[in-house]
Coordinates of C-alpha atoms in Angstrom, one line a residue:
M1 CA -0.7 153.6 51.3
L2 CA -1.7 149.9 51.0
H3 CA -3.6 150.1 47.7
P4 CA -5.7 146.9 48.1
F5 CA -6.7 144.9 45.1
A6 CA -8.9 141.9 44.3
G7 CA -7.3 138.6 45.3
M8 CA -4.7 140.4 47.5
K9 CA -3.2 138.3 50.3
H10 CA -2.7 140.6 53.3
L11 CA -1.2 139.9 56.8
D12 CA -2.2 142.1 59.7
V13 CA -0.1 141.4 62.8
A14 CA -0.9 142.2 66.4
G15 CA -4.6 142.2 65.7
G16 CA -5.6 140.2 68.7
T17 CA -8.4 142.5 69.7
G18 CA -10.1 142.3 66.3
F19 CA -13.1 140.2 65.6
G20 CA -15.3 139.2 62.8
E21 CA -16.5 136.3 60.7
D22 CA -15.8 136.3 57.0
R23 CA -14.6 133.6 54.7
S24 CA -11.8 135.9 53.5
L25 CA -10.5 136.3 57.0
H26 CA -8.3 133.7 58.8
W27 CA -7.4 134.2 62.4
V28 CA -4.0 132.8 63.5
E29 CA -2.2 132.8 66.8
G30 CA 1.5 133.1 66.1
D31 CA 4.9 134.7 66.7
A32 CA 5.8 138.0 64.9
E33 CA 9.4 137.0 65.1
A34 CA 8.8 133.5 63.6
L35 CA 5.9 133.7 61.2
S36 CA 4.5 130.4 59.9
F37 CA 3.9 131.7 56.4
A38 CA 5.9 130.9 53.3
D39 CA 8.5 133.2 51.8
G40 CA 7.1 135.7 49.4
S41 CA 3.5 134.7 50.1
M42 CA 1.9 138.1 51.1
D43 CA 1.1 141.2 49.1
G44 CA 0.8 143.4 52.2
Y45 CA 1.8 143.5 55.9
T46 CA 0.4 145.9 58.5
I47 CA 1.1 146.3 62.2
A48 CA -0.4 149.1 64.3
F49 CA 0.9 149.9 67.8
G50 CA 2.4 146.5 68.0
I51 CA 5.9 146.3 66.7
R52 CA 7.5 148.1 69.7
N53 CA 6.1 145.4 71.9
V54 CA 8.0 142.5 70.2
T55 CA 11.2 141.4 72.0
H56 CA 13.4 141.8 68.9
I57 CA 12.1 144.4 66.5
E58 CA 14.8 143.5 63.9
K59 CA 13.5 139.9 63.8
A60 CA 9.9 141.0 63.3
L61 CA 11.0 143.3 60.5
S62 CA 13.1 140.5 59.0
E63 CA 10.1 138.2 59.1
A64 CA 7.9 140.9 57.5
Y65 CA 10.4 141.2 54.7
R66 CA 10.6 137.5 54.2
V67 CA 6.9 136.8 53.8
L68 CA 6.3 139.8 51.5
K69 CA 6.4 139.4 47.8
R70 CA 8.7 141.4 45.7
G71 CA 7.2 144.9 45.8
G72 CA 4.9 144.0 48.7
R73 CA 3.7 146.8 50.9
F74 CA 4.7 147.2 54.5
L75 CA 2.8 149.7 56.8
C76 CA 3.6 150.3 60.4
L77 CA 1.6 152.7 62.5
E78 CA 3.4 153.6 65.8
L79 CA 3.9 156.2 68.5
S80 CA 7.1 157.8 67.5
H81 CA 9.5 160.6 68.5
V82 CA 8.7 164.3 68.6
E83 CA 11.4 166.2 66.7
L84 CA 10.4 169.9 67.3
P85 CA 12.6 171.0 70.2
V86 CA 9.9 172.9 72.2
F87 CA 7.3 170.1 71.8
K88 CA 9.9 167.5 72.5
Q89 CA 10.7 169.0 75.9
I90 CA 7.0 169.2 76.8
Y91 CA 6.3 165.7 75.5
D92 CA 9.3 164.1 77.4
Y93 CA 8.2 165.7 80.6
Y94 CA 4.6 164.6 80.1
S95 CA 5.7 161.1 79.2
F96 CA 8.3 160.3 81.9
S97 CA 6.7 162.3 84.8
I98 CA 2.9 162.5 84.3
I99 CA 2.0 159.2 82.4
P100 CA 3.5 156.8 85.0
A101 CA 2.1 158.8 87.9
M102 CA -1.4 158.7 86.3
G103 CA -1.0 155.0 85.8
E104 CA -0.2 154.5 89.4
L105 CA -3.0 156.7 90.5
V106 CA -5.8 155.4 88.2
A107 CA -4.8 151.8 87.6
G108 CA -2.4 151.1 90.5
D109 CA 0.2 150.0 87.9
R110 CA 3.1 152.4 87.5
A111 CA 5.4 149.8 86.0
S112 CA 3.3 149.1 82.9
Y113 CA 2.9 152.8 82.1
Q114 CA 6.6 153.4 82.6
Y115 CA 7.2 150.6 80.1
L116 CA 4.8 152.2 77.7
V117 CA 6.8 155.4 77.8
E118 CA 10.2 153.7 77.6
S119 CA 9.2 151.5 74.7
I120 CA 8.0 154.6 72.7
H121 CA 11.3 156.3 73.5
R122 CA 13.4 153.3 72.4
F123 CA 11.4 152.8 69.1
P124 CA 13.5 153.8 66.1
N125 CA 12.6 156.7 63.9
Q126 CA 12.4 154.5 60.8
T127 CA 12.9 150.9 59.8
D128 CA 16.3 149.7 58.7
D129 CA 16.3 150.4 55.0
A130 CA 18.3 147.3 54.0
G131 CA 16.2 145.8 51.3
W132 CA 13.3 148.2 51.8
S133 CA 12.3 151.4 50.0
H134 CA 11.1 153.4 53.0
K135 CA 9.3 156.6 53.9
R136 CA 7.8 158.1 57.0
K137 CA 4.6 160.1 57.2
D138 CA 3.8 162.0 60.4
L139 CA 0.1 161.8 61.1
L140 CA 0.1 163.6 64.4
W141 CA 2.9 165.3 66.4
N142 CA 3.8 161.9 68.1
I143 CA 2.2 159.3 65.7
A144 CA 4.0 158.3 62.5
E145 CA 3.2 155.9 59.7
H146 CA 6.2 154.0 58.4
S147 CA 5.6 152.4 55.0
G148 CA 7.8 150.6 52.5
S149 CA 8.0 148.1 49.8
A150 CA 10.1 145.0 49.7
S151 CA 12.7 145.2 47.0
K152 CA 13.9 141.6 47.2
K153 CA 17.5 140.8 46.4
S154 CA 17.7 138.5 43.5
E155 CA 19.8 136.0 45.3
I156 CA 17.2 135.7 48.1
N157 CA 14.1 135.7 45.9
N158 CA 15.2 134.1 42.6
D159 CA 12.0 132.1 42.1
T160 CA 13.2 130.4 39.0
D161 CA 15.7 128.4 41.0
F162 CA 12.7 126.7 42.8
M163 CA 10.2 126.4 40.0
F164 CA 9.8 124.4 36.8
Q165 CA 13.1 125.8 35.4
R166 CA 15.2 124.6 38.4
S167 CA 18.2 122.5 37.4
E168 CA 17.1 119.2 39.1
F169 CA 13.5 119.4 37.6
G170 CA 12.8 116.1 35.8
Q171 CA 16.2 114.6 36.6
E172 CA 15.4 111.7 39.0
P173 CA 13.3 108.5 38.4
L174 CA 9.7 108.9 39.5
V175 CA 8.3 105.3 39.4
G176 CA 8.1 103.6 42.8
T177 CA 8.4 106.7 45.0
V178 CA 5.0 106.4 46.7
Q179 CA 4.8 104.6 50.0
M180 CA 2.3 101.7 50.3
Y181 CA -1.0 102.9 51.8
G182 CA -4.7 102.1 51.5
R183 CA -6.6 105.2 52.4
H184 CA -6.2 109.0 52.0
V185 CA -7.9 111.4 54.4
F186 CA -8.1 115.1 53.3
L187 CA -9.2 117.7 55.9
C188 CA -10.4 121.1 54.6
H189 CA -8.5 123.7 56.6
K190 CA -7.9 127.4 55.7
C191 CA -5.3 128.1 53.0
P192 CA -1.6 127.2 52.2
D193 CA -0.3 130.6 53.4
L194 CA -1.6 129.7 56.9
W195 CA -0.3 126.2 57.1
P196 CA 2.7 125.5 59.4
S197 CA 5.5 123.3 58.1
H198 CA 4.1 120.3 59.9
I199 CA 0.4 119.8 60.3
E200 CA 0.8 118.1 63.7
T201 CA 2.2 121.2 65.3
T202 CA 0.1 123.3 67.7
E203 CA 0.2 126.4 65.5
C204 CA -2.2 124.7 63.1
S205 CA -5.3 126.0 64.9
Q206 CA -5.8 122.7 66.7
L207 CA -8.1 120.7 64.4
P208 CA -5.5 119.3 62.0
G209 CA -3.1 118.7 64.9
L210 CA -5.8 116.9 66.9
L211 CA -6.8 114.7 64.0
S212 CA -3.1 113.9 63.3
V213 CA -2.5 112.9 67.0
A214 CA -5.7 110.9 67.2
L215 CA -4.7 108.9 64.0
K216 CA -1.3 108.2 65.4
A217 CA -2.7 107.0 68.7
R218 CA -5.0 104.5 66.9
K219 CA -2.4 103.5 64.2
E220 CA -2.3 99.9 65.3
D221 CA -6.1 99.6 65.2
L222 CA -6.5 100.8 61.6
K223 CA -7.3 98.2 59.1
R224 CA -5.7 100.3 56.3
R225 CA -2.6 102.4 56.4
T226 CA -4.0 105.9 56.3
C227 CA -2.4 109.2 55.0
L228 CA -3.7 112.5 56.3
T229 CA -3.4 115.7 54.2
I230 CA -4.8 119.2 54.6
Y231 CA -6.5 120.8 51.6
Q232 CA -8.0 124.2 50.8
G233 CA -11.6 124.3 49.7
E234 CA -12.9 126.2 46.7
D235 CA -14.9 129.4 47.3
D236 CA -17.4 128.6 44.5
I237 CA -18.4 125.1 45.7
D238 CA -19.9 123.7 48.9
S239 CA -16.7 123.1 50.9
M240 CA -16.0 124.4 54.4
D241 CA -13.2 124.2 57.0
G242 CA -13.7 120.9 58.9
D243 CA -15.0 118.9 55.9
V244 CA -13.2 115.6 55.5
M245 CA -12.9 113.7 52.2
I246 CA -11.9 110.1 52.2
F247 CA -10.5 108.1 49.3
P248 CA -11.0 105.5 47.9
D249 CA -14.3 105.5 49.8
M250 CA -15.4 108.6 47.9
I251 CA -17.2 110.1 50.9
K252 CA -17.2 113.6 52.4
Y253 CA -18.1 114.1 56.1
K254 CA -19.1 117.7 56.7
G255 CA -18.3 119.9 59.6
L256 CA -15.8 118.0 61.8
T257 CA -15.1 119.9 65.0
Q258 CA -12.4 119.6 67.6
G259 CA -14.8 117.8 70.0
D260 CA -15.7 115.3 67.3
V261 CA -12.2 114.1 66.5
D262 CA -11.8 111.0 68.8
N263 CA -15.3 109.7 67.9
F264 CA -14.8 110.3 64.2
V265 CA -11.5 108.4 64.2
D266 CA -13.0 105.6 66.2
A267 CA -16.2 105.2 64.1
V268 CA -15.1 106.1 60.6
L269 CA -11.4 105.3 60.4
V270 CA -11.0 102.4 62.9
K271 CA -14.4 100.6 62.9
E272 CA -15.3 101.9 59.4
S273 CA -18.9 101.9 60.4
G274 CA -19.8 105.5 59.3
W275 CA -20.4 108.6 61.4
S276 CA -23.8 109.5 62.7
F277 CA -23.0 113.0 64.0
G278 CA -22.5 114.9 60.8
E279 CA -23.8 115.3 57.3
V280 CA -22.4 112.7 54.8
E281 CA -22.0 113.2 51.0
T282 CA -21.1 110.7 48.4
L283 CA -18.5 112.0 46.0
S284 CA -18.4 111.7 42.3
G285 CA -16.1 112.8 39.5
S286 CA -12.4 113.3 39.7
Y287 CA -10.4 115.1 42.4
V288 CA -7.0 116.7 41.8
F289 CA -4.8 117.6 44.7
V290 CA -1.7 119.7 44.1
C291 CA 1.0 120.1 46.8
A292 CA 1.3 123.9 47.5
H293 CA 2.9 123.6 50.9
G294 CA 5.2 126.5 50.8
S295 CA 6.1 126.6 54.5
R296 CA 7.3 123.0 54.2
D297 CA 9.2 123.4 50.9
R298 CA 9.6 126.5 48.7
R299 CA 9.5 124.4 45.5
C300 CA 6.0 123.3 46.2
G301 CA 5.0 126.7 47.5
L302 CA 5.9 128.2 44.1
C303 CA 5.0 125.5 41.7
G304 CA 1.8 124.4 43.4
P305 CA -0.3 127.6 43.0
V306 CA 0.8 127.9 39.3
L307 CA -0.5 124.4 38.7
V308 CA -3.7 124.9 40.5
R309 CA -4.4 128.0 38.4
K310 CA -3.6 126.2 35.2
F311 CA -5.8 123.2 36.1
R312 CA -8.7 125.5 36.8
E313 CA -8.2 127.5 33.6
E314 CA -8.2 124.3 31.6
I315 CA -11.2 122.8 33.4
K316 CA -13.2 126.0 32.7
S317 CA -12.2 126.1 29.0
R318 CA -13.1 122.4 28.6
D319 CA -16.4 122.8 30.5
L320 CA -15.4 120.2 33.1
H321 CA -16.7 122.2 36.1
G322 CA -18.6 119.8 38.4
Q323 CA -16.7 116.8 36.9
V324 CA -13.2 117.7 38.0
S325 CA -12.3 119.7 41.1
V326 CA -8.8 121.0 42.0
H327 CA -7.4 121.7 45.5
P328 CA -4.1 122.9 46.9
C329 CA -2.9 120.5 49.5
S330 CA -0.2 120.1 52.2
H331 CA 2.9 117.9 52.1
V332 CA 2.4 114.5 50.4
G333 CA 6.0 113.3 50.3
G334 CA 8.8 113.9 47.7
H335 CA 9.1 117.6 47.6
K336 CA 12.0 117.2 45.2
F337 CA 9.5 116.1 42.6
A338 CA 7.5 119.3 42.8
G339 CA 5.0 119.9 41.2
N340 CA 3.3 117.0 42.8
V341 CA -0.2 116.0 41.8
I342 CA -2.5 113.3 43.1
I343 CA -5.6 112.4 41.2
F344 CA -8.5 110.2 42.5
S345 CA -10.9 109.0 39.9
K346 CA -13.0 105.9 39.3
K347 CA -11.8 103.3 36.7
D348 CA -13.8 100.1 36.1
D349 CA -15.9 100.7 39.2
K350 CA -12.7 101.1 41.3
V351 CA -11.4 104.3 42.8
I352 CA -7.7 104.8 42.0
G353 CA -5.3 107.3 43.5
D354 CA -2.5 108.1 41.1
W355 CA 0.5 110.2 42.0
Y356 CA 2.4 112.4 39.5
G357 CA 5.7 114.3 39.9
Y358 CA 7.6 117.0 37.9
V359 CA 4.3 118.2 36.5
S360 CA 4.6 121.5 34.7
P361 CA 1.8 123.8 33.4
D362 CA 2.4 122.4 29.9
D363 CA 1.5 118.9 31.2
V364 CA -1.9 119.9 32.5
P365 CA -3.8 119.6 29.2
T366 CA -2.2 116.1 28.7
I367 CA -3.2 115.0 32.2
L368 CA -6.8 116.1 31.6
E369 CA -7.1 114.6 28.2
Q370 CA -5.3 111.3 28.9
H371 CA -5.7 110.5 32.6
I372 CA -9.1 112.0 33.3
G373 CA -10.6 111.9 29.8
K374 CA -9.4 108.5 28.7
G375 CA -8.4 106.8 31.9
R376 CA -4.8 106.4 30.7
I377 CA -1.7 106.8 32.9
V378 CA 0.8 109.5 31.7
D379 CA 3.8 107.2 32.4
R380 CA 6.6 109.8 32.0
L381 CA 5.2 111.7 35.1
W382 CA 3.8 108.8 37.1
R383 CA 5.2 108.2 40.6
G384 CA 2.9 105.4 41.7
S385 CA -0.5 104.6 43.0
M386 CA -2.4 104.2 46.3
G387 CA -2.8 100.5 47.1
L388 CA 0.4 99.4 45.4
S389 CA 3.8 98.6 47.0
K390 CA 6.8 100.2 45.4
E391 CA 7.7 96.9 43.6
E392 CA 4.1 96.6 42.3
Q393 CA 4.3 100.2 41.1
K394 CA 7.5 99.4 39.1
K395 CA 5.9 96.2 37.7
A396 CA 2.7 98.0 36.6
H397 CA 4.8 100.7 34.9
L398 CA 6.9 98.1 33.1
L399 CA 3.8 96.2 31.9
R400 CA 2.2 99.4 30.5
L401 CA 5.4 100.2 28.6
Q402 CA 5.4 96.7 27.2
G403 CA 1.8 97.2 26.0
S404 CA 0.2 94.7 28.5
N405 CA -3.5 94.4 28.7
V406 CA -3.4 94.5 32.5
V407 CA -2.5 98.2 32.6
G408 CA -5.5 99.2 34.7
D409 CA -5.4 96.1 37.0
K410 CA -4.4 97.8 40.3
V411 CA -5.0 96.1 43.6

């Protein structure tokens, strides 16, 4: 069985007739043969009376295998074959002769009911056991539950090759790797497991894609070059899908909807005159964003969640809750530098956005103590800063190393 547990990430496929509103549920329209979730991101996968309706069953099974974690549970409930000879003859006659005729008589649709029977007949007795530990349980004489666990091959799921122990970790220069920009917009939208590889694609439940398209359409009208990133809210604070945080403005606009996008971009991001259609909140404290975009790059998908947990553990132990918040975020550029971290905080009455790369869990206490606690850049991890060109980033870094007094002077 599935054996659910607290914090479990579970994917139910072909659940289009389901309904419900719960913060732990995220509804996604997608393709069972090409899931948008990251490798090894799910603890469980279920599909009931759906897998025989996909065009290529082997592709759907391969995708289930890909998104499951090592040891993740796979459960498939499906109409199956009857193996007892006497019942098999009766069932086959009923299936091929009576069911299609009833479909034509009652619904006027013989073809659909003929397909139903044929799809059941073609459905395999069990999943291909390559990579799966599999068992079948007959629930009724023609209904079976197929279950299995994903015993990942080491060469496919060798996580250490993509995490902090990877061979290229810390090997390339970091300074001057941030593109020049003047404003960062963060849209709260679901969780990393549900983000497609590119936020502008249509699979992204429309709002991020609509905002991305609207920004690009008004690019020439923007006074400041603007970067758009998705983030996940925290369950224990007032943060909901559709909320928008803007830095260095330190403002949160609450409850952006699809119908608001064009007006929001025009009023807030182009004219910079504020938005009168939603609740506005002034932000305070420090905001840490960690790239955890696994569907874009596996390194960030594996390193990001570890760093988020470490930051939150340290924040709790240092009693910084309410002063520092941490969020997983989507692609920010430079996946080869994973873990990537961006910190927005106020220094000398000016909000600065500093980027760090190659951050490991061991670096988190230092970042909290030095960067957030004392306002000092951790130069060995520093990539650059919002508002500085690449050359200005290199110059600022050199001045700090030389002990200049203008360390914090960032335009």
